[in-house]
Tab-separated table of C-alpha atoms in Angstrom:
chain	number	residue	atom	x	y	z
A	1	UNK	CA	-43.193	-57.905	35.569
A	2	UNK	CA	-44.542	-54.791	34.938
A	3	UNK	CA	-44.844	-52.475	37.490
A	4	UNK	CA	-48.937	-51.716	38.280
A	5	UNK	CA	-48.101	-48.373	40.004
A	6	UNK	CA	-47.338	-47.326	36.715
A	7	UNK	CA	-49.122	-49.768	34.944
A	8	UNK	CA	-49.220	-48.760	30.611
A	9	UNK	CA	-52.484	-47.963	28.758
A	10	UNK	CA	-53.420	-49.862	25.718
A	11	UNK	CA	-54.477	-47.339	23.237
A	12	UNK	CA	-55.478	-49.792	20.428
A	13	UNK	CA	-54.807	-53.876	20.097
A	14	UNK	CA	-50.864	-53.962	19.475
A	15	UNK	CA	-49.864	-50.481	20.902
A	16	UNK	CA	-49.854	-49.355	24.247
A	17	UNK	CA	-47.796	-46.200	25.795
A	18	UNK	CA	-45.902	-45.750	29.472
A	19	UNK	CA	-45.096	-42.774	30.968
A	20	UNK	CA	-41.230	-42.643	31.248
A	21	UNK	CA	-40.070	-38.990	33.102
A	22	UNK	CA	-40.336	-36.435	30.755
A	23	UNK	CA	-42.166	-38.198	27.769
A	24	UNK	CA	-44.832	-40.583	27.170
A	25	UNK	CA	-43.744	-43.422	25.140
A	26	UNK	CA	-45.911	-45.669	22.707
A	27	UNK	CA	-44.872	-49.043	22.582
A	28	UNK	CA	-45.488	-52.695	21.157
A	29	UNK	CA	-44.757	-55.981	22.730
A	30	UNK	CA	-44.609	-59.583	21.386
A	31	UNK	CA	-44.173	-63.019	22.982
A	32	UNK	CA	-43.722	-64.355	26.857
A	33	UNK	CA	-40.981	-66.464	26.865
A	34	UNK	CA	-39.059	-66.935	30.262
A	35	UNK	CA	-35.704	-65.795	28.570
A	36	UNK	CA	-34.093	-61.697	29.590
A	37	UNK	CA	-36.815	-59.179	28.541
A	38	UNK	CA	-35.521	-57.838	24.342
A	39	UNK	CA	-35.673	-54.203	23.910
A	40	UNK	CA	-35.835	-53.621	20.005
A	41	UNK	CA	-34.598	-49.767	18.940
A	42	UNK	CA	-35.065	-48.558	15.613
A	43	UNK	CA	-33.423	-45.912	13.248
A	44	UNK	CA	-33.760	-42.586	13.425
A	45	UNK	CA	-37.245	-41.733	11.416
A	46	UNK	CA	-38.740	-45.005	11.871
A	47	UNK	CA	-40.852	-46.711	15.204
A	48	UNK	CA	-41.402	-49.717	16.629
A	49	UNK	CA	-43.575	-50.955	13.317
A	50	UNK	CA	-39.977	-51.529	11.681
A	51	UNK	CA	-39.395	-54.307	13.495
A	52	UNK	CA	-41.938	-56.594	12.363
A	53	UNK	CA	-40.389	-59.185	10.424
A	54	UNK	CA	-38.575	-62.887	10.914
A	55	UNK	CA	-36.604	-61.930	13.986
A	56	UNK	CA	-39.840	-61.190	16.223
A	57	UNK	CA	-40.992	-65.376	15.671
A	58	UNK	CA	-37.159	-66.227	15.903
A	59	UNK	CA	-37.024	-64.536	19.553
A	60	UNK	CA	-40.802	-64.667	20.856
A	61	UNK	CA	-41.129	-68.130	21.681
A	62	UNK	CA	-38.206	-67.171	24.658
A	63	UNK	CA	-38.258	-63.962	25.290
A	64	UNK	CA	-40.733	-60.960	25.935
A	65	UNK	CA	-39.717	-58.161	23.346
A	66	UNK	CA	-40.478	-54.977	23.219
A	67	UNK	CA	-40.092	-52.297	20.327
A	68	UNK	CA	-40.674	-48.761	21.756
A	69	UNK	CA	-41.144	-45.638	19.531
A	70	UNK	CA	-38.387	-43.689	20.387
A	71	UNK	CA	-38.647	-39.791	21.566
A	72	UNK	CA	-39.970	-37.930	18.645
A	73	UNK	CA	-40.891	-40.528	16.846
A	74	UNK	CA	-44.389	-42.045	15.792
A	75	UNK	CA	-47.062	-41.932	19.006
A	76	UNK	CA	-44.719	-40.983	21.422
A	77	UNK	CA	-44.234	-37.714	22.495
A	78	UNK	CA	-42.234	-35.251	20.494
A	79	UNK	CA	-40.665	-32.709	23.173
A	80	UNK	CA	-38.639	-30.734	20.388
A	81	UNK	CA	-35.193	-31.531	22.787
A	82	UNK	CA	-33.890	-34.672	21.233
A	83	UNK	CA	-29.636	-34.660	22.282
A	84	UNK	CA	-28.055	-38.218	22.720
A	85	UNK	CA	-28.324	-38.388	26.147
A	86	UNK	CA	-31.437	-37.067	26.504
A	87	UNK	CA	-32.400	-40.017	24.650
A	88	UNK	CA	-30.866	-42.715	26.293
A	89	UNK	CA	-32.606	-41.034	29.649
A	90	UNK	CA	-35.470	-41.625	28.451
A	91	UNK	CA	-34.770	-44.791	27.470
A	92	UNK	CA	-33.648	-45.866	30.933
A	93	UNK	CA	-36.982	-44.554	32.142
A	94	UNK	CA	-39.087	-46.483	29.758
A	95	UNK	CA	-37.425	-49.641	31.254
A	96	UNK	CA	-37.756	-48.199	34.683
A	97	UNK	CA	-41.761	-47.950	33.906
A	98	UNK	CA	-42.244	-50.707	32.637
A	99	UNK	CA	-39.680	-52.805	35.399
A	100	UNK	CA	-37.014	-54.269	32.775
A	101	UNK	CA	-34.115	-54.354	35.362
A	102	UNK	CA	-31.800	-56.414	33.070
A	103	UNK	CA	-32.385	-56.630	29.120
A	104	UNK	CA	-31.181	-57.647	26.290
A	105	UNK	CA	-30.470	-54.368	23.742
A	106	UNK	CA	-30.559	-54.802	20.111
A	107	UNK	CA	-30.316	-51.431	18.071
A	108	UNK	CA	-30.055	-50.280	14.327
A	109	UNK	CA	-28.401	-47.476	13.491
A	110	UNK	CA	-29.514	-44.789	15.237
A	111	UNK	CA	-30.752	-46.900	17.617
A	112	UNK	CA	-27.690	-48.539	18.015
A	113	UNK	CA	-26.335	-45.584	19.733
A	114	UNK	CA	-29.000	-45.168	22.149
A	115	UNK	CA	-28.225	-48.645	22.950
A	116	UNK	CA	-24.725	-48.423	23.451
A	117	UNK	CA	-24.766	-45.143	25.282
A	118	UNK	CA	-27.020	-46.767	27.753
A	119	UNK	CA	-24.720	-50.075	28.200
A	120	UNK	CA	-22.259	-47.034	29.136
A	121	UNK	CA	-23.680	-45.584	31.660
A	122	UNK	CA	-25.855	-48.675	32.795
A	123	UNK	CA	-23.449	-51.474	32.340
A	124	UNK	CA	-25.099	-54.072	34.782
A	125	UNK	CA	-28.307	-53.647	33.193
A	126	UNK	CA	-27.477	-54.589	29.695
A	127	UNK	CA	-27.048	-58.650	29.363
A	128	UNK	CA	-26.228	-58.621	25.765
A	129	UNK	CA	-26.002	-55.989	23.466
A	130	UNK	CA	-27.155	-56.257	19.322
A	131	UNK	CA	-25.898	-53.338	17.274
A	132	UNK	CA	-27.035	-53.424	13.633
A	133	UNK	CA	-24.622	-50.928	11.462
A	134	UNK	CA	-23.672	-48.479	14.291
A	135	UNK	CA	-21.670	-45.083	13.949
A	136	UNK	CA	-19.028	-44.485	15.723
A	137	UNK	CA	-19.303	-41.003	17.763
A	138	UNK	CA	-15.957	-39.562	16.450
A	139	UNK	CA	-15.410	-36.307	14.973
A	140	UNK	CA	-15.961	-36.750	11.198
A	141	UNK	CA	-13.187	-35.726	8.680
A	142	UNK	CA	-15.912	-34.110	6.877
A	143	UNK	CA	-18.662	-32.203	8.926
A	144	UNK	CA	-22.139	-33.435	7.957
A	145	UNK	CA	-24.589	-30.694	7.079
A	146	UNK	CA	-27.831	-29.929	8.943
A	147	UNK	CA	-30.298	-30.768	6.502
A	148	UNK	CA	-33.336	-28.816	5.522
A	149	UNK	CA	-36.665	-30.221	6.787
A	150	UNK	CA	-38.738	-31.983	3.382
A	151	UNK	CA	-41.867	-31.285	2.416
A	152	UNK	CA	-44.843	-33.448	3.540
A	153	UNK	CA	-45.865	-35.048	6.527
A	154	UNK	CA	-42.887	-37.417	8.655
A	155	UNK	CA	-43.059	-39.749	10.784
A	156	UNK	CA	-40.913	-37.962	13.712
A	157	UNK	CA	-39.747	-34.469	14.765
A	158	UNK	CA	-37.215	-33.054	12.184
A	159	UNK	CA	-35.812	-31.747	14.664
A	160	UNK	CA	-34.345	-35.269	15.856
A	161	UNK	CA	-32.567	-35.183	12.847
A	162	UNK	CA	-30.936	-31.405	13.257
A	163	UNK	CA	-29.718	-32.126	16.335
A	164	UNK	CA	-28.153	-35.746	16.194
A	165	UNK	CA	-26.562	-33.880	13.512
A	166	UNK	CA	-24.933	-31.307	15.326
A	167	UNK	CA	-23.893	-33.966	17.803
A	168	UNK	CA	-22.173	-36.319	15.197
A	169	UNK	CA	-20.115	-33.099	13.986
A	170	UNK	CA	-19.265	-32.271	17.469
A	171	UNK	CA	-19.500	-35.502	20.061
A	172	UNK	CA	-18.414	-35.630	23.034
A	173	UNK	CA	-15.175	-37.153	23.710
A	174	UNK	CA	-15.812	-39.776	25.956
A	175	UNK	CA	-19.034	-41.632	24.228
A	176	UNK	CA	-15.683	-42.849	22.420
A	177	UNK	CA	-13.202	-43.656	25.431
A	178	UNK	CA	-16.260	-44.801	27.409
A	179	UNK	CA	-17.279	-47.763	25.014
A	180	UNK	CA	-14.618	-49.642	26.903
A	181	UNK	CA	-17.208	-49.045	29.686
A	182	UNK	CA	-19.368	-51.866	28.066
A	183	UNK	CA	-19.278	-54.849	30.470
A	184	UNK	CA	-21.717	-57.443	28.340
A	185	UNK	CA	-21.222	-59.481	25.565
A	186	UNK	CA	-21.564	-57.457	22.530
A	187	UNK	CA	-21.963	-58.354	18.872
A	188	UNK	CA	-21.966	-55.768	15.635
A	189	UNK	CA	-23.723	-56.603	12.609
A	190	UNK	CA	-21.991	-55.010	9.762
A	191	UNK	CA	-24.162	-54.840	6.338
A	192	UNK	CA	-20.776	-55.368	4.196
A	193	UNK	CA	-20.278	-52.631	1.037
A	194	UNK	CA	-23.481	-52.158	0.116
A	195	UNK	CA	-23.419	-49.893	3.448
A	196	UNK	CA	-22.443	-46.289	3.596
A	197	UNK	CA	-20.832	-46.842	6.573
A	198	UNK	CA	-17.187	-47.412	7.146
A	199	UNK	CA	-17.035	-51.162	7.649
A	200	UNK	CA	-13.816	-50.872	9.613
A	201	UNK	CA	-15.339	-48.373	11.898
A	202	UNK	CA	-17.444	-50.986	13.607
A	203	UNK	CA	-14.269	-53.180	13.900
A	204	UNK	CA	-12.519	-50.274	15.638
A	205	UNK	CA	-15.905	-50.275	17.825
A	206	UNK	CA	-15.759	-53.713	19.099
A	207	UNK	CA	-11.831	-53.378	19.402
A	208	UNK	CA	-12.839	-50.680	22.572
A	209	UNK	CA	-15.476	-53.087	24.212
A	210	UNK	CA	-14.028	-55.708	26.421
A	211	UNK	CA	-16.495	-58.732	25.399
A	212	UNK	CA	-17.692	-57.843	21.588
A	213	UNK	CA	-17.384	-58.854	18.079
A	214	UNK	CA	-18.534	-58.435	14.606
A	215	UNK	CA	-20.136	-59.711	12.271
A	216	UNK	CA	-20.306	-59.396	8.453
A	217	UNK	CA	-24.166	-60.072	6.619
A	218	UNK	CA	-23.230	-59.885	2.914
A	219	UNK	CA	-25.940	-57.789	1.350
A	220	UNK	CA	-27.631	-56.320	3.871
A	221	UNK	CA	-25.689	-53.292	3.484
A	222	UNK	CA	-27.273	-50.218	6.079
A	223	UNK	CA	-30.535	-51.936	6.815
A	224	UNK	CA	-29.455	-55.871	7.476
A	225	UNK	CA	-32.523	-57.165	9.303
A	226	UNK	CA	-34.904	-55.697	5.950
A	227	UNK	CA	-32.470	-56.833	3.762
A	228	UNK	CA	-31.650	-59.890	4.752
A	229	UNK	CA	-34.031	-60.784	7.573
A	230	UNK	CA	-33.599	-64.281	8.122
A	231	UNK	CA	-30.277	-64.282	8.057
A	232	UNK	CA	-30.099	-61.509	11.005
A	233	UNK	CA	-32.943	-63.376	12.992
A	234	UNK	CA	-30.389	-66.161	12.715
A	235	UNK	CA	-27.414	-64.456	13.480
A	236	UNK	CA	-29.016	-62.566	16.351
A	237	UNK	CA	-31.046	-65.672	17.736
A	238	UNK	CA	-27.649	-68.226	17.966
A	239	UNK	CA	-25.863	-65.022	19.935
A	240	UNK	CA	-28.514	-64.870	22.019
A	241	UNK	CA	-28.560	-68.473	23.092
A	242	UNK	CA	-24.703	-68.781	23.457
């Protein structure tokens, strides 16, 4: 239940925004099931609209889900300070607002990091944990470089991107050691060759998590639940139920 000292504002039909510590966050919610609350966390540059899609009616009918606009992104608030773990604070205070003491996390991409970072440093509060096409936070053999802002209006701070660039070239040490931190059940979604990613990064993920697997959609390379959304709302929906 949602906690009515800090009840959210609706602020048109589908989106509504908390208050969570140092940012207001929009946010959209679906379905009432009795099932652990799903907290839906999208790639960097996108918001909670990405979501929409096969696995919201696979999930709705049992569970309450939840897709928030992450910190500089869409209608939330766009600080200009954007580091990982400034992120996955804020995060932990939009479930805090909003009363989620236990959730289910399922992240893509960027996403995916906030969502494992959090079932680091809040282990008991993460039941299960969905990571679609996560990066490892490992120095890279080849530095990325800090791109140049494009032309034309975005959907989120540039800055997010700068600066989870400078973090992937220089992470900290422990996001790495501490995924063995991760007490819940945890599956990966890999997207299979058509992704940029290193598959066998992901493998070398789960490896460091006591309770975790992967698992390979063929075709969905980077973005598996757009490219091949049924077969994620399956995939995700049957680990869910296990």
């Amino acid at each position: 239940m949602t906690d009515t000292s800090n009840a959210p504002t609706t602020t048109n039909s589908e989106t509504r925004s908390v208050q969570a510590g140092r940012v207001q966050l929009a946010y959209r919610t679906w379905g009432g099931g009795e099932g652990t609350p799903v907290v839906l966390l999208h790639a960097l540059g996108e918001d909670g609209e990405d979501w929409r899609g096969p696995l919201l009616s696979h999930l709705s009918a049992e569970h309450r889900l939840y897709a928030p606009d992450l910190t500089g992104h869409g209608a939330s608030d766009w600080p200009g300070t954007y580091g990982l773990e400034q992120q996955r604070d804020d995060l932990a205070a939009f479930l805090d607002a909003l009363a989620l003491d236990r959730v289910v996390l399922v992240g893509h991409s960027y996403g995916s990091i906030l969502a494992y970072l959090l079932a680091q440093e809040q282990p008991s509060r993460v039941v299960r944990l969905v990571l679609e096409e996560p990066a490892p936070l490992r120095p890279l053999a080849v530095p990325l470089e800090v791109p140049e802002r494009p032309a034309g209006r975005l959907l989120f701070d540039w800055e997010v991107k700068v600066q989870f660039t400078q973090e992937r070239n220089s992470p900290k040490p422990d996001w790495w050691e501490r995924l063995a931190d991760i007490t819940s059940p945890a599956l990966l979604v890999a997207g299979g060759p058509e992704s940029h990613l290193a598959q066998r990064d992901m493998e070398l993920m789960a490896e460091r998590m006591p309770d975790a697997r992967t698992v390979t959609v063929e075709g969905g390379g980077h973005l598996v639940h757009e490219e091949r959304p049924r077969e994620f709302a399956a995939t995700v929906g049957a680990f869910l139920a296990e």
